[in-house]
C-alpha positions as a printed NumPy array, in Angstrom:
array([[129.02 ,  73.024,  78.552],
       [130.6  ,  74.284,  81.779],
       [128.354,  75.372,  84.654],
       [129.1  ,  77.86 ,  87.408],
       [129.723,  76.387,  90.846],
       [127.537,  77.657,  93.679],
       [129.358,  78.512,  96.887],
       [127.414,  76.777,  99.649],
       [128.863,  78.95 , 102.395],
       [128.055,  82.134, 100.471],
       [124.546,  80.859,  99.799],
       [124.057,  80.267, 103.515],
       [125.155,  83.814, 104.333],
       [122.655,  85.123, 101.78 ],
       [119.878,  83.005, 103.297],
       [120.577,  84.42 , 106.752],
       [119.97 ,  87.963, 105.464],
       [116.765,  87.263, 103.563],
       [114.294,  88.309, 106.282],
       [113.863,  91.425, 108.357],
       [112.816,  89.528, 111.507],
       [112.591,  86.037, 112.902],
       [108.81 ,  86.187, 112.748],
       [108.927,  86.755, 108.994],
       [111.342,  83.857, 108.612],
       [109.099,  81.55 , 110.62 ],
       [106.117,  82.615, 108.496],
       [107.907,  81.098, 105.501],
       [107.884,  77.728, 107.245],
       [104.242,  78.212, 108.178],
       [103.443,  78.905, 104.515],
       [104.713,  75.444, 103.61 ],
       [102.682,  73.921, 106.45 ],
       [ 99.52 ,  75.75 , 105.344],
       [100.056,  74.661, 101.73 ],
       [100.303,  71.045, 102.898],
       [ 97.464,  71.023, 105.464],
       [ 95.006,  73.372, 103.715],
       [ 91.925,  71.519, 102.481],
       [ 89.371,  74.014, 101.252],
       [ 85.876,  72.825, 102.303],
       [ 84.265,  74.999,  99.603],
       [ 85.892,  72.956,  96.835],
       [ 83.997,  69.823,  95.844],
       [ 87.105,  67.766,  95.044],
       [ 88.49 ,  68.09 ,  98.564],
       [ 88.24 ,  65.493, 101.319],
       [ 85.662,  66.836, 103.757],
       [ 86.728,  64.336, 106.438],
       [ 90.293,  65.643, 106.542],
       [ 91.223,  67.779, 109.549],
       [ 94.378,  69.794, 108.987],
       [ 96.67 ,  70.295, 111.959],
       [ 99.59 ,  72.655, 112.454],
       [101.388,  72.739, 115.801],
       [104.137,  75.087, 116.959],
       [105.716,  74.138, 120.259],
       [109.06 ,  74.453, 122.089],
       [111.648,  71.696, 121.816],
       [112.061,  70.672, 125.459],
       [114.391,  68.018, 126.857],
       [114.235,  67.331, 130.594],
       [112.608,  70.724, 131.356],
       [115.248,  72.555, 129.296],
       [114.15 ,  74.424, 126.186],
       [116.656,  74.059, 123.365],
       [114.722,  75.251, 120.316],
       [111.369,  75.323, 118.547],
       [109.416,  72.813, 116.444],
       [106.818,  73.082, 113.679],
       [104.727,  70.015, 112.846],
       [101.852,  69.526, 110.405],
       [ 99.935,  66.783, 108.638],
       [ 99.442,  66.785, 104.877],
       [ 96.373,  66.329, 102.731],
       [ 98.586,  64.929,  99.957],
       [101.633,  62.698,  99.946],
       [104.93 ,  64.384, 100.823],
       [107.657,  64.357,  98.201],
       [110.995,  62.738,  99.001],
       [113.482,  64.839, 100.946],
       [115.996,  64.52 ,  98.124],
       [113.587,  66.53 ,  95.978],
       [112.565,  68.869,  98.774],
       [116.196,  69.757,  99.488],
       [116.983,  70.726,  95.877],
       [117.699,  74.452,  95.942],
       [115.372,  76.67 ,  93.867],
       [113.265,  73.751,  92.675],
       [109.654,  73.433,  93.767],
       [106.74 ,  71.225,  92.843],
       [104.406,  74.198,  93.493],
       [105.627,  76.424,  90.671],
       [102.483,  75.881,  88.576],
       [100.087,  75.66 ,  91.521],
       [ 98.584,  79.104,  90.806],
       [ 96.421,  80.252,  93.678],
       [ 96.728,  77.036,  95.68 ],
       [100.21 ,  77.398,  97.188],
       [102.208,  80.277,  98.623],
       [105.598,  78.573,  98.414],
       [106.681,  78.303,  94.813],
       [110.372,  79.177,  94.73 ],
       [111.956,  76.069,  96.273],
       [113.939,  78.06 ,  98.828],
       [111.524,  78.793, 101.685],
       [112.364,  75.813, 103.908],
       [116.12 ,  76.16 , 103.534],
       [116.216,  79.943, 103.791],
       [113.925,  80.131, 106.825],
       [115.874,  77.47 , 108.72 ],
       [119.162,  79.238, 107.941],
       [117.752,  82.564, 109.143],
       [116.535,  81.085, 112.427],
       [119.169,  78.53 , 113.424],
       [122.576,  77.131, 112.535],
       [121.275,  73.566, 112.917],
       [117.869,  72.217, 111.88 ],
       [116.399,  68.755, 111.303],
       [113.553,  67.718, 108.994],
       [111.471,  64.64 , 109.823],
       [108.905,  63.024, 107.507],
       [106.52 ,  60.173, 108.319],
       [104.341,  58.745, 105.553],
       [101.17 ,  56.738, 105.839],
       [102.954,  53.621, 104.485],
       [105.433,  53.647, 107.437],
       [108.22 ,  55.174, 105.377],
       [110.387,  57.706, 107.229],
       [112.809,  60.385, 106.055],
       [115.393,  62.365, 107.97 ],
       [117.309,  65.427, 106.757],
       [119.811,  67.917, 108.146],
       [120.102,  71.657, 107.352],
       [123.263,  72.971, 108.997],
       [125.747,  75.765, 108.387],
       [128.698,  73.509, 109.234],
       [127.832,  71.157, 106.333],
       [128.097,  73.796, 103.608],
       [131.037,  73.6  , 101.204],
       [132.744,  76.12 ,  98.992],
       [131.96 ,  73.831,  96.092],
       [128.175,  73.668,  96.622],
       [125.197,  73.454,  98.948],
       [125.098,  70.248, 101.039],
       [121.76 ,  69.13 , 102.515],
       [121.968,  65.38 , 103.314],
       [118.866,  63.21 , 103.81 ],
       [118.192,  59.551, 104.658],
       [115.307,  57.157, 103.971],
       [114.244,  54.924, 106.867],
       [111.52 ,  52.415, 107.715],
       [109.309,  52.533, 110.783],
       [109.935,  48.962, 111.995],
       [111.074,  49.58 , 115.581],
       [114.815,  49.73 , 114.789],
       [115.05 ,  53.409, 113.891],
       [118.143,  54.017, 116.042],
       [120.081,  51.207, 114.354],
       [119.078,  52.254, 110.823],
       [120.124,  55.845, 111.291],
       [123.35 ,  54.869, 113.053],
       [124.282,  52.568, 110.166],
       [123.966,  55.474, 107.72 ],
       [126.003,  57.846, 109.876],
       [128.878,  55.453, 110.536],
       [130.051,  55.74 , 106.92 ],
       [132.942,  58.144, 106.179],
       [130.727,  60.39 , 104.03 ],
       [128.549,  61.394, 106.962],
       [131.025,  62.032, 109.748],
       [130.119,  65.734, 109.751],
       [126.405,  64.858, 109.982],
       [127.201,  62.684, 113.011],
       [128.829,  65.714, 114.626],
       [125.683,  67.733, 114.058],
       [123.575,  65.146, 115.869],
       [126.149,  65.023, 118.679],
       [125.859,  68.8  , 119.012],
       [122.083,  68.416, 119.236],
       [122.667,  66.052, 122.18 ],
       [124.413,  68.766, 124.179],
       [121.639,  70.319, 126.255],
       [123.346,  73.192, 128.025],
       [125.571,  75.663, 126.227],
       [128.782,  74.414, 127.853],
       [127.956,  70.691, 127.571],
       [130.23 ,  68.577, 125.329],
       [128.778,  66.948, 122.174],
       [126.747,  63.832, 122.98 ],
       [125.895,  61.64 , 119.96 ],
       [123.817,  58.98 , 121.826],
       [121.73 ,  61.666, 123.478],
       [121.185,  63.4  , 120.134],
       [120.077,  60.135, 118.505],
       [117.748,  59.484, 121.422],
       [116.103,  62.889, 121.031],
       [115.569,  62.414, 117.276],
       [114.008,  58.981, 117.81 ],
       [111.696,  60.468, 120.448],
       [110.499,  63.052, 117.929],
       [109.663,  60.264, 115.44 ],
       [107.77 ,  58.369, 118.137],
       [105.851,  61.522, 119.12 ],
       [104.755,  61.913, 115.496],
       [103.169,  58.463, 115.64 ],
       [101.275,  59.343, 118.803],
       [100.148,  62.763, 117.661],
       [ 98.499,  61.899, 114.321],
       [ 97.724,  58.753, 112.404],
       [ 96.707,  57.886, 108.869],
       [ 98.297,  60.891, 107.14 ],
       [101.721,  62.038, 106.036],
       [103.447,  64.141, 108.676],
       [106.143,  66.782, 108.343],
       [108.205,  68.278, 111.184],
       [110.997,  70.846, 111.352],
       [113.208,  71.093, 114.451],
       [115.29 ,  74.267, 114.827],
       [117.997,  74.043, 117.475],
       [119.311,  77.126, 119.282],
       [117.356,  80.06 , 117.882],
       [120.068,  82.434, 116.807],
       [118.925,  85.855, 118.011],
       [116.002,  87.592, 119.658],
       [112.874,  87.772, 117.529],
       [111.2  ,  90.781, 119.117],
       [112.572,  94.32 , 119.128],
       [110.883,  95.218, 122.419],
       [112.997,  92.811, 124.485],
       [115.963,  94.254, 126.355],
       [119.41 ,  92.79 , 126.791],
       [118.601,  91.931, 130.418],
       [115.685,  89.744, 129.286],
       [117.923,  87.767, 126.943],
       [120.962,  87.344, 129.177],
       [119.333,  84.99 , 131.652],
       [120.2  ,  81.439, 132.608],
       [117.624,  79.863, 130.301],
       [118.398,  82.017, 127.292],
       [116.773,  79.712, 124.749],
       [113.568,  79.502, 126.759],
       [113.231,  83.286, 126.664],
       [113.953,  83.46 , 122.947],
       [111.58 ,  80.64 , 122.015],
       [108.708,  81.884, 124.141],
       [109.14 ,  85.417, 122.791],
       [109.081,  84.089, 119.234],
       [105.948,  82.057, 119.956],
       [104.303,  85.097, 121.512],
       [105.019,  87.193, 118.42 ],
       [103.777,  84.415, 116.122],
       [100.563,  84.124, 118.116],
       [100.024,  87.871, 117.744],
       [100.861,  88.112, 114.035],
       [ 99.3  ,  85.002, 112.517],
       [ 95.575,  85.894, 112.921],
       [ 96.064,  88.929, 110.658],
       [ 98.477,  87.114, 108.326],
       [ 95.934,  84.717, 106.759],
       [ 92.44 ,  85.669, 105.611],
       [ 90.949,  82.335, 104.571],
       [ 92.046,  79.648, 107.027],
       [ 89.011,  77.306, 107.243],
       [ 87.644,  75.87 , 110.47 ],
       [ 88.808,  72.37 , 109.522],
       [ 92.446,  73.503, 109.85 ],
       [ 93.389,  73.413, 113.536],
       [ 96.255,  75.792, 114.22 ],
       [ 97.925,  75.738, 117.642],
       [100.79 ,  77.747, 119.103],
       [101.747,  76.016, 122.312],
       [ 98.434,  75.09 , 123.925],
       [ 96.396,  77.904, 122.381],
       [ 94.334,  77.411, 119.243],
       [ 94.304,  80.387, 116.89 ],
       [ 91.239,  81.807, 115.148],
       [ 91.709,  83.685, 111.906],
       [ 88.922,  86.231, 112.298],
       [ 91.013,  89.315, 112.928],
       [ 89.47 ,  91.778, 110.48 ],
       [ 85.764,  90.871, 110.94 ],
       [ 86.332,  91.528, 114.636],
       [ 87.953,  94.943, 114.156],
       [ 86.449,  96.601, 111.095],
       [ 83.219,  98.597, 111.099],
       [ 81.261,  98.847, 107.823],
       [ 83.294,  95.94 , 106.446],
       [ 82.272,  95.722, 102.784],
       [ 83.349,  93.679,  99.776],
       [ 84.048,  94.701,  96.182],
       [ 85.074,  92.535,  93.223],
       [ 86.813,  94.126,  90.266],
       [ 88.595,  92.867,  87.162],
       [ 92.224,  93.797,  86.528],
       [ 93.942,  93.502,  83.165],
       [ 97.7  ,  92.884,  83.555],
       [ 98.647,  93.608,  79.934],
       [ 96.552,  96.453,  78.498],
       [ 96.619,  99.873,  80.157],
       [ 93.274, 101.293,  81.214],
       [ 94.03 , 104.601,  79.474],
       [ 95.558, 103.262,  76.248],
       [ 93.785, 104.27 ,  73.045],
       [ 90.353, 105.817,  72.756],
       [ 88.435, 103.076,  74.588],
       [ 88.02 , 103.057,  78.352],
       [ 89.133,  99.584,  79.446],
       [ 88.761,  99.583,  83.213],
       [ 86.99 ,  96.58 ,  84.75 ],
       [ 86.687,  94.912,  81.342],
       [ 85.786,  91.306,  80.551],
       [ 88.81 ,  90.268,  78.503],
       [ 90.115,  86.743,  78.797],
       [ 93.417,  87.807,  80.364],
       [ 91.705,  89.874,  83.095],
       [ 91.471,  88.37 ,  86.559],
       [ 89.229,  88.997,  89.535],
       [ 90.481,  90.865,  92.587],
       [ 88.502,  91.122,  95.797],
       [ 88.714,  94.27 ,  97.926],
       [ 87.578,  94.585, 101.533],
       [ 87.095,  98.081, 102.982],
       [ 86.269,  99.116, 106.524],
       [ 87.092, 101.454, 109.396],
       [ 89.427, 100.042, 112.044],
       [ 87.746, 101.149, 115.254],
       [ 90.628, 100.028, 117.475],
       [ 93.237, 101.886, 115.415],
       [ 91.04 , 104.997, 115.379],
       [ 90.684, 104.889, 119.172],
       [ 94.32 , 104.349, 120.187],
       [ 95.945, 107.773, 120.765],
       [ 99.402, 107.001, 119.327],
       [ 98.354, 104.915, 116.324],
       [ 98.253, 106.187, 112.75 ],
       [ 94.788, 106.942, 111.393],
       [ 95.649, 107.192, 107.668],
       [ 94.374, 104.807, 105.002],
       [ 96.242, 101.506, 105.422],
       [ 96.569,  99.022, 102.558],
       [ 97.122,  95.281, 103.161],
       [ 97.919,  92.967, 100.252],
       [ 96.954,  89.302, 100.676],
       [ 97.501,  86.628,  98.045],
       [ 96.863,  82.979,  97.192],
       [ 94.146,  80.632,  98.381],
       [ 94.977,  81.002, 102.06 ],
       [ 94.982,  84.805, 101.857],
       [ 98.597,  85.203, 102.981],
       [ 99.645,  88.751, 103.959],
       [102.359,  89.914, 101.579],
       [102.961,  93.56 , 102.466],
       [101.39 ,  96.491, 104.294],
       [101.443, 100.177, 103.413],
       [100.774, 102.281, 106.517],
       [ 99.723, 105.323, 104.446],
       [ 98.571, 104.254, 100.979],
       [ 96.874, 107.489,  99.95 ],
       [ 99.676, 108.518,  97.608],
       [ 99.945, 105.038,  96.084],
       [ 96.182, 105.   ,  95.442],
       [ 96.321, 108.585,  94.108],
       [ 93.987, 109.951,  96.767],
       [ 94.173, 113.326,  98.563],
       [ 96.827, 112.966, 101.253],
       [ 96.454, 116.264, 103.099],
       [ 95.248, 116.526, 106.67 ],
       [ 92.734, 113.913, 107.763],
       [ 91.404, 113.068, 104.299],
       [ 90.901, 109.314, 103.883],
       [ 91.881, 108.614, 107.482],
       [ 89.668, 107.776, 110.491],
       [ 91.182, 104.271, 110.612],
       [ 90.29 , 103.521, 106.978],
       [ 91.561, 100.012, 106.141],
       [ 91.763,  98.45 , 102.676],
       [ 92.486,  94.751, 102.071],
       [ 93.403,  93.544,  98.589],
       [ 92.611,  89.837,  98.313],
       [ 94.402,  88.227,  95.36 ],
       [ 92.54 ,  84.955,  95.838],
       [ 93.244,  83.931,  92.235],
       [ 97.009,  84.089,  92.832],
       [ 97.745,  86.29 ,  89.814],
       [100.243,  88.677,  91.412],
       [103.929,  87.652,  91.093],
       [105.528,  87.448,  94.541],
       [109.184,  87.723,  95.428],
       [110.891,  84.664,  97.005],
       [110.486,  85.887, 100.593],
       [106.803,  86.82 , 100.078],
       [107.463,  90.363, 101.315],
       [106.481,  92.207,  98.129],
       [105.198,  91.984,  94.565],
       [107.71 ,  91.424,  91.745],
       [106.029,  93.363,  88.927],
       [109.377,  93.455,  87.099],
       [109.004,  89.722,  86.439],
       [106.199,  90.425,  83.943],
       [106.688,  91.852,  80.468],
       [104.236,  94.698,  81.125],
       [104.642,  94.87 ,  84.874],
       [104.416,  98.666,  84.99 ],
       [101.043,  98.552,  83.205],
       [ 99.817,  95.852,  85.572],
       [100.84 ,  97.909,  88.606],
       [ 99.171, 101.096,  87.346],
       [ 95.926,  99.297,  86.472],
       [ 95.863,  97.62 ,  89.868],
       [ 96.274, 100.7  ,  92.022],
       [ 94.092, 102.92 ,  89.815],
       [ 91.186, 100.505,  90.208],
       [ 91.723, 100.029,  93.927],
       [ 91.969, 103.798,  94.371],
       [ 88.634, 104.272,  92.585],
       [ 86.949, 101.776,  94.909],
       [ 88.45 , 103.354,  98.037],
       [ 87.432, 106.849,  96.872],
       [ 83.839, 105.71 ,  96.341],
       [ 83.68 , 103.818,  99.66 ],
       [ 85.047, 106.689, 101.743],
       [ 82.888, 109.37 , 100.121],
       [ 79.783, 107.186, 100.469],
       [ 80.165, 106.958, 104.24 ],
       [ 81.43 , 110.528, 104.67 ],
       [ 78.142, 111.819, 103.202],
       [ 76.286, 110.255, 106.139],
       [ 77.882, 112.771, 108.501],
       [ 78.474, 116.518, 108.6  ],
       [ 82.215, 116.168, 108.223],
       [ 85.345, 114.158, 108.929],
       [ 85.295, 115.007, 112.625],
       [ 81.824, 113.564, 113.108],
       [ 82.8  , 110.471, 111.11 ],
       [ 85.832, 109.997, 113.343],
       [ 83.716, 110.324, 116.488],
       [ 81.255, 107.734, 115.221],
       [ 84.041, 105.261, 114.357],
       [ 85.597, 105.695, 117.806],
       [ 82.31 , 104.674, 119.425],
       [ 82.986, 101.131, 118.191],
       [ 86.485, 100.992, 119.673],
       [ 85.598,  98.299, 122.196],
       [ 82.485,  96.787, 120.612],
       [ 84.24 ,  93.468, 119.892],
       [ 84.95 ,  92.963, 123.603],
       [ 81.501,  94.114, 124.708],
       [ 79.367,  92.029, 122.376],
       [ 80.255,  88.431, 123.161],
       [ 77.116,  87.123, 121.471],
       [ 78.402,  87.813, 117.96 ],
       [ 79.333,  84.672, 116.047],
       [ 82.502,  85.685, 114.247],
       [ 83.388,  84.249, 110.863],
       [ 86.272,  84.602, 108.465],
       [ 86.162,  87.209, 105.696],
       [ 85.319,  84.569, 103.105],
       [ 82.492,  83.006, 105.116],
       [ 80.931,  86.238, 106.419],
       [ 77.786,  87.747, 104.927],
       [ 79.231,  91.186, 104.222],
       [ 77.785,  94.227, 102.521],
       [ 78.631,  93.738,  98.847],
       [ 78.947,  96.436,  96.189],
       [ 78.739,  95.863,  92.434],
       [ 80.166,  98.898,  90.666],
       [ 80.646, 100.161,  87.137],
       [ 83.497, 102.54 ,  86.417],
       [ 84.085, 105.625,  84.325],
       [ 86.981, 107.86 ,  83.351],
       [ 87.212, 111.266,  85.056],
       [ 90.121, 113.257,  83.629],
       [ 93.177, 111.134,  84.51 ],
       [ 91.485, 109.016,  87.144],
       [ 89.087, 106.104,  87.357],
       [ 85.953, 106.7  ,  89.384],
       [ 82.777, 104.758,  90.17 ],
       [ 79.867, 105.547,  87.858],
       [ 76.929, 103.429,  89.102],
       [ 76.608, 100.867,  91.834],
       [ 74.322,  98.302,  93.439],
       [ 74.647,  97.293,  97.073],
       [ 73.43 ,  94.295,  99.049],
       [ 73.66 ,  94.824, 102.796],
       [ 75.137,  91.91 , 104.738],
       [ 74.004,  90.631, 108.109],
       [ 77.569,  90.309, 109.443],
       [ 78.559,  93.909, 108.646],
       [ 78.536,  96.223, 111.648],
       [ 77.138,  99.563, 110.456],
       [ 78.188, 103.034, 111.532],
       [ 74.559, 104.18 , 111.596],
       [ 71.454, 102.132, 112.247],
       [ 69.892, 100.596, 109.165],
       [ 66.455, 101.61 , 107.994],
       [ 63.581,  99.239, 107.337],
       [ 64.006,  99.516, 103.59 ],
       [ 64.982,  96.63 , 101.369],
       [ 68.496,  95.247, 101.534],
       [ 68.878,  95.794,  97.807],
       [ 69.733,  99.399,  96.971],
       [ 70.596, 101.119,  93.727],
       [ 71.867, 104.531,  92.809],
       [ 68.876, 106.716,  91.859],
       [ 68.574, 107.351,  88.144],
       [ 65.577, 108.899,  86.324],
       [ 64.34 , 105.404,  85.479],
       [ 64.518, 103.656,  88.836],
       [ 63.588, 106.835,  90.738],
       [ 60.167, 106.866,  89.041],
       [ 59.743, 103.17 ,  89.798],
       [ 60.655, 103.796,  93.418],
       [ 58.066, 106.58 ,  93.721],
       [ 55.361, 104.35 ,  92.277],
       [ 56.18 , 101.586,  94.788],
       [ 56.156, 103.819,  97.859],
       [ 54.531, 102.138, 100.854],
       [ 51.196, 103.839, 101.755],
       [ 51.767, 103.592, 105.52 ],
       [ 54.865, 105.785, 105.484],
       [ 54.286, 109.437, 106.524],
       [ 54.285, 111.77 , 103.543],
       [ 54.42 , 115.529, 103.224],
       [ 53.326, 117.883, 100.481],
       [ 55.529, 120.699, 101.75 ],
       [ 58.752, 121.461,  99.919],
       [ 59.849, 124.605, 101.767],
       [ 60.109, 125.041, 105.505],
       [ 57.412, 127.216, 107.095],
       [ 58.282, 130.215, 109.263],
       [ 58.82 , 129.564, 113.005],
       [ 55.694, 130.097, 115.039],
       [ 53.487, 129.911, 111.978],
       [ 51.573, 126.808, 113.071],
       [ 47.942, 127.614, 113.881],
       [ 45.534, 125.571, 115.912],
       [ 42.901, 123.584, 114.083],
       [ 40.135, 121.443, 115.484],
       [ 39.278, 118.124, 113.891],
       [ 37.937, 114.809, 115.055],
       [ 40.032, 112.725, 112.653],
       [ 43.532, 111.472, 113.356],
       [ 44.997, 113.512, 110.463],
       [ 44.526, 117.175, 109.673],
       [ 44.143, 117.021, 105.949],
       [ 44.466, 120.694, 104.945],
       [ 46.075, 123.349, 107.145],
       [ 46.961, 126.797, 105.827],
       [ 50.382, 127.922, 107.012],
       [ 51.665, 131.382, 105.963],
       [ 55.291, 131.113, 104.951],
       [ 57.967, 133.691, 105.756],
       [ 58.185, 136.53 , 103.24 ],
       [ 61.371, 136.323, 101.254],
       [ 63.462, 139.317, 100.224],
       [ 62.525, 140.702,  96.844],
       [ 64.839, 139.71 ,  94.042],
       [ 65.35 , 141.411,  90.71 ],
       [ 63.128, 140.037,  87.955],
       [ 64.516, 137.049,  86.09 ],
       [ 65.942, 137.664,  82.642],
       [ 64.932, 134.195,  81.483],
       [ 61.777, 134.354,  79.37 ],
       [ 58.74 , 132.444,  80.499],
       [ 59.821, 132.368,  84.155],
       [ 57.114, 133.557,  86.596],
       [ 57.938, 135.268,  89.86 ],
       [ 56.5  , 133.699,  93.007],
       [ 54.045, 135.707,  95.105],
       [ 55.341, 136.433,  98.608],
       [ 51.814, 136.373, 100.041],
       [ 51.054, 132.795,  98.987],
       [ 50.449, 130.062, 101.552],
       [ 51.687, 126.489, 101.588],
       [ 49.704, 123.353, 102.322],
       [ 51.108, 120.665, 104.569],
       [ 49.788, 117.311, 105.823],
       [ 50.406, 116.51 , 109.454],
       [ 49.02 , 114.029, 111.98 ],
       [ 46.962, 115.321, 114.886],
       [ 49.236, 113.701, 117.448],
       [ 52.274, 115.317, 115.856],
       [ 50.498, 118.679, 115.76 ],
       [ 49.584, 118.454, 119.452],
       [ 53.188, 117.602, 120.256],
       [ 54.382, 120.696, 118.35 ],
       [ 51.878, 122.9  , 120.202],
       [ 53.001, 121.477, 123.538],
       [ 56.626, 122.127, 122.686],
       [ 55.747, 125.676, 121.655],
       [ 54.036, 126.323, 125.025],
       [ 57.028, 124.931, 126.896],
       [ 59.395, 127.206, 124.974],
       [ 57.178, 130.256, 125.705],
       [ 57.121, 129.363, 129.401],
       [ 60.885, 129.122, 129.436],
       [ 61.119, 132.568, 127.845],
       [ 58.812, 134.016, 130.573],
       [ 60.95 , 132.447, 133.317],
       [ 64.043, 133.873, 131.691],
       [ 62.449, 137.363, 131.631],
       [ 61.715, 137.158, 135.375],
       [ 65.245, 136.015, 136.084],
       [ 66.838, 138.85 , 134.124],
       [ 64.418, 141.628, 135.347],
       [ 66.826, 142.998, 138.075],
       [ 69.624, 143.105, 135.551],
       [ 67.4  , 144.992, 133.1  ],
       [ 66.454, 147.556, 135.788],
       [ 70.082, 148.048, 136.737],
       [ 70.956, 148.479, 133.102],
       [ 68.354, 151.265, 132.795],
       [ 69.848, 153.152, 135.788],
       [ 73.304, 152.829, 134.308],
       [ 72.038, 154.244, 131.039],
       [ 70.449, 157.251, 132.884],
       [ 73.708, 157.942, 134.774],
       [ 75.614, 157.697, 131.535],
       [ 73.273, 160.243, 129.896],
       [ 73.714, 162.715, 132.839],
       [ 77.494, 162.42 , 132.758],
       [ 77.476, 162.877, 129.006],
       [ 75.491, 166.162, 129.428],
       [ 77.974, 167.468, 132.04 ],
       [ 80.831, 166.575, 129.753],
       [ 79.218, 168.563, 126.933],
       [ 78.821, 171.652, 129.202],
       [ 82.442, 171.483, 130.304],
       [ 83.552, 171.247, 126.708],
       [ 81.531, 174.441, 125.868],
       [ 83.036, 176.33 , 128.865],
       [ 86.525, 175.245, 127.843],
       [ 85.869, 176.475, 124.326],
       [ 84.841, 179.944, 125.663],
       [ 87.95 , 180.271, 127.81 ],
       [ 90.087, 179.433, 124.793],
       [ 88.404, 182.252, 122.846],
       [ 89.07 , 184.815, 125.684],
       [ 92.68 , 183.718, 125.874],
       [ 93.032, 184.284, 122.149],
       [ 91.592, 187.858, 122.453],
       [ 94.027, 188.735, 125.282],
       [ 96.976, 187.569, 123.232],
       [ 95.873, 189.742, 120.301],
       [ 95.528, 192.83 , 122.607],
       [ 99.024, 192.328, 124.073],
       [100.471, 192.051, 120.597],
       [ 98.817, 195.363, 119.599],
       [100.178, 197.209, 122.676],
       [103.683, 195.973, 121.958],
       [103.418, 197.322, 118.464],
       [102.517, 200.869, 119.789],
       [105.191, 200.653, 122.55 ],
       [102.659, 201.438, 125.228],
       [103.109, 198.09 , 126.829],
       [105.788, 198.199, 129.524],
       [106.396, 194.859, 131.223],
       [107.159, 194.892, 134.943],
       [110.807, 194.66 , 135.901],
       [111.76 , 191.572, 137.673],
       [113.599, 191.94 , 140.939]])
């Protein structure tokens, strides 16, 4: 049966366009390094003595930076490069939640996106070495060409590699190494210098680690700038590669701490000379809380007559959700405050995608400042059940038979959790403005409190909610919940001295809570607030005034109730309260202070009151004069009317002779 030929040059062009930035491309290489060096200390089968190491550093030759390198050790044996270089074939396809890379294209695609020439070096614990080349110039119209060579670490590495390259089949590979030997841009190809540099990298691997398999990727001449905030003037300098590499390392150092959730402490991650700590979200989020829900990928939550959200079916999987308020994002003036959704997947908690405003996706109110205030939601697919696309920049729901059902179930459940979390904390304040002000108070708490021992999300003792769900019209909402407050959660308001275990009050547990009330807590028998100034003095020698009669304010009379058996309350009745003597004396003292302030205010405003009285008297006098003038004017109008009538009568009898004008 005939097969279709793959165009190697066309494949390379497609690889170059697979990522939106150089940082994303480099993250694909880091995913492979994390998969190899990640040894979860919480799993019993792992080797607790293993220390994973990942190093990112510039490729420097005689003080000249020519590229960037990524090196890591491996907890398991590395496969042969012949198998690694097979396109779209991966040994991690069935790894489930363990590995991020599972498509067999990450290494090749990332190298093609970053550089036209890359080298792969492998050193195994049994002194076996491997060397491979990923270059654009080696690709053929008839297929993808990724040559590799097996070597032995016996001190004659230069001679072994040279013997392989002197054959006619590898003349083009020899040219690639010669191009690697040219340090400056205008230098001619130098094969001996290129071989020398490759041998030095192998020797450095021996010095850096021992006893484990090692893997290194060398990318020569980073193709273009990796950061959008760099100008053309910053790139067009004499040491162009040095600027590009250092900018890429700076961006990696900034992005990686929020890219992985569950990097353990036994995995040492260094960018240059700086070791990274993956504790980004515990350092930023206030009220960081954890939820665990069950998602069914095949059966819709609203199908049929049975409500199936958060069910226990065999095909359902667990999804962990972290919610919190990002104090830094809420404080920065130009940053977005809307609900942000981050999707992390696999054992390492790799960031897949981010939605800057996820309110519409989660079917939450998206008007104004609803579900804002720096609200941050993290979906942790630690079971690795979500299908990822090859570049790990999104979820491929279309790969599943009922992908649309899976997607709807996922975001309906997450939306229910976010709705419950936000409303729970909004009720603690008078409104969204007060909530925002309280969140902003923690904007710099991470820098102020240096005594806090930060942990990763997985290792932190966070406030944990256990919820049950219900159907409300066309939405899923939380029905009941139990909460266990965590010691590592920074709270918006100060915690009370009550138990860490809390439950939603129902008629059953409310009665139990009343029966277990601590006797030392202050209690009151009063249900309605007494009128201001109604407290009366009472003398007693005990610490507590047991019975004090306080007349309440008379309420307005209401029409009699139509409901039978309902009795109207008497307005003249008095209420009984229980109050401590010290508290009563404090209230009396405050009352006297308020009365004194009123007296001082009366003295202060006395001249103004006297002046106001004089103004009122003047106003009354002027008003009387105005009334008299109005009466006089009215009389004159009446006389004028009589004169007009008399003139009209004389004209009618022709006895009125007007004077002749001169």
